[in-house]
Amino acid sequence: LARAGALASRAPAMAAPLEVSSRWCHILVAAFVASGQLWPITAAGATQRWELDIPRVTRKELESNSTLRSGLHAYVLTDWVGSRWKASNWTLDYLKKKIPFEWVDYYPNNMEDVGNKPYLFKLEEAMPKFQQAGGPKYMQMRIGYRGWTRLKKDLDPKPLPDIFWDDDEWIGKCMKKQDGKVDKPAIDNFFVTNQWKFLLIGEKGTSMFFHKDGTAASSWQAQVLGRKSWTLCPNTESHLLDVHLNTYKPDYNRFPKFAKALCGQVTVSPGELLYYPAYWWHHTLQLETPSVAYTGALVGVEAERRDLGGERKPHARFFRDLMDKCDKCWERGNPTRKCDDISEKWPGAAPPPLRVICETYLMDCYKEWDAHAKSLHGAAKSEL
């Protein structure tokens, strides 16, 4: 903490005074770790000490806090969803009527293990099963373009549009046909293939296994119903973590390195929103029935980092992640796809990326992400 306090004077200037308390020192440590300016402080002893603080802030506090505005640290926004969004009034019946056609990954016996496999149903079929006795049951939905058009008004306005700068601001500009019209099928493919928008519904005791996402997009999750516990660990701690680890009941004999990882836990209540940066490890536990939350992804909002495998811009790393997916399915100039489309065998499964997205749209989208990131954080040189 003394080290973090000494670094406080080198942190980005705050619009409002920031007391260098124990709580804020841990925030600064995480921010400097993510930017590559400080090695992580690890907990001593045999058990996890949860030294990473995840602050709870209002919109006004977030607006004046340049450390959190960098996008390099997790936080809970406490005063927006519950007071400004119609989504705060969602019920299970409302969602069933609003988006009955959306496909659901339905887990009748939890999703706490990485090997658990779901059944695929449309929401109108899955909801009655979820509401029956038994369980604990868990559902996750990849929301497509059609479903998003039905739900988006319930998740508006954005708390801070420059920070929560989502696809509504850029995707229609970079995914356009030659005639200038928005390519709606391509946008739908992008949403579903990249698990871009999620609706998550679970019963008390259900959990999504510990993991980090496969693409370098940051995430926000609005808690609508029920309380949810979160474990969060920065990407810098990856060498100490494992997808088979249960952070709520750690087996230190099997995973002794977990005790040294810089991690934190926080509970998110209805009406609150959690943000965490790209590649951060996360583990959730529903504390009440039902738990309903909506997750969105963000790209082009984080400051540069040094933990992204050679590329300092998170949105550039995200672009590379998507191009890696594309390379598994397409060769430039060749119209024949070389990967399987599992959605043909299992309706509701995620399809492969469209060729036009890989060969045309993604580079145009990257330009949008890069311009916005420069407007927020300055013009660092990209390696693309």
CSV table of C-alpha atoms in Angstrom, one decimal, residues 33 44 48 63 92 98 102 124 127 133 139-140 142 144 173 213 268 300 304 332 367 378:
chain,number,residue,atom,x,y,z
A,33,VAL,CA,-1.0,-3.3,-13.1
A,44,ALA,CA,0.7,-13.8,1.4
A,48,GLN,CA,-7.1,-15.7,-0.9
A,63,GLU,CA,-17.7,11.3,-14.4
A,92,LEU,CA,-40.0,-13.2,-16.4
A,98,LYS,CA,-41.1,-9.6,-25.6
A,102,GLU,CA,-34.6,-15.9,-28.9
A,124,GLU,CA,-41.1,-19.4,-25.0
A,127,MET,CA,-39.3,-20.3,-19.5
A,133,ALA,CA,-39.8,-27.1,-9.5
A,139,MET,CA,-30.4,-19.8,-18.7
A,140,GLN,CA,-28.3,-17.6,-20.9
A,142,ARG,CA,-27.4,-14.6,-27.0
A,144,GLY,CA,-29.7,-11.2,-31.8
A,173,LYS,CA,-21.6,3.0,-39.8
A,213,ASP,CA,-13.8,-14.0,-22.2
A,268,VAL,CA,-24.5,-6.4,-7.2
A,300,GLY,CA,-13.0,1.4,-28.1
A,304,GLU,CA,-3.9,1.3,-23.6
A,332,ARG,CA,-9.4,-14.1,-48.4
A,367,LYS,CA,-11.5,2.6,-37.7
A,378,GLY,CA,-5.2,10.1,-26.8
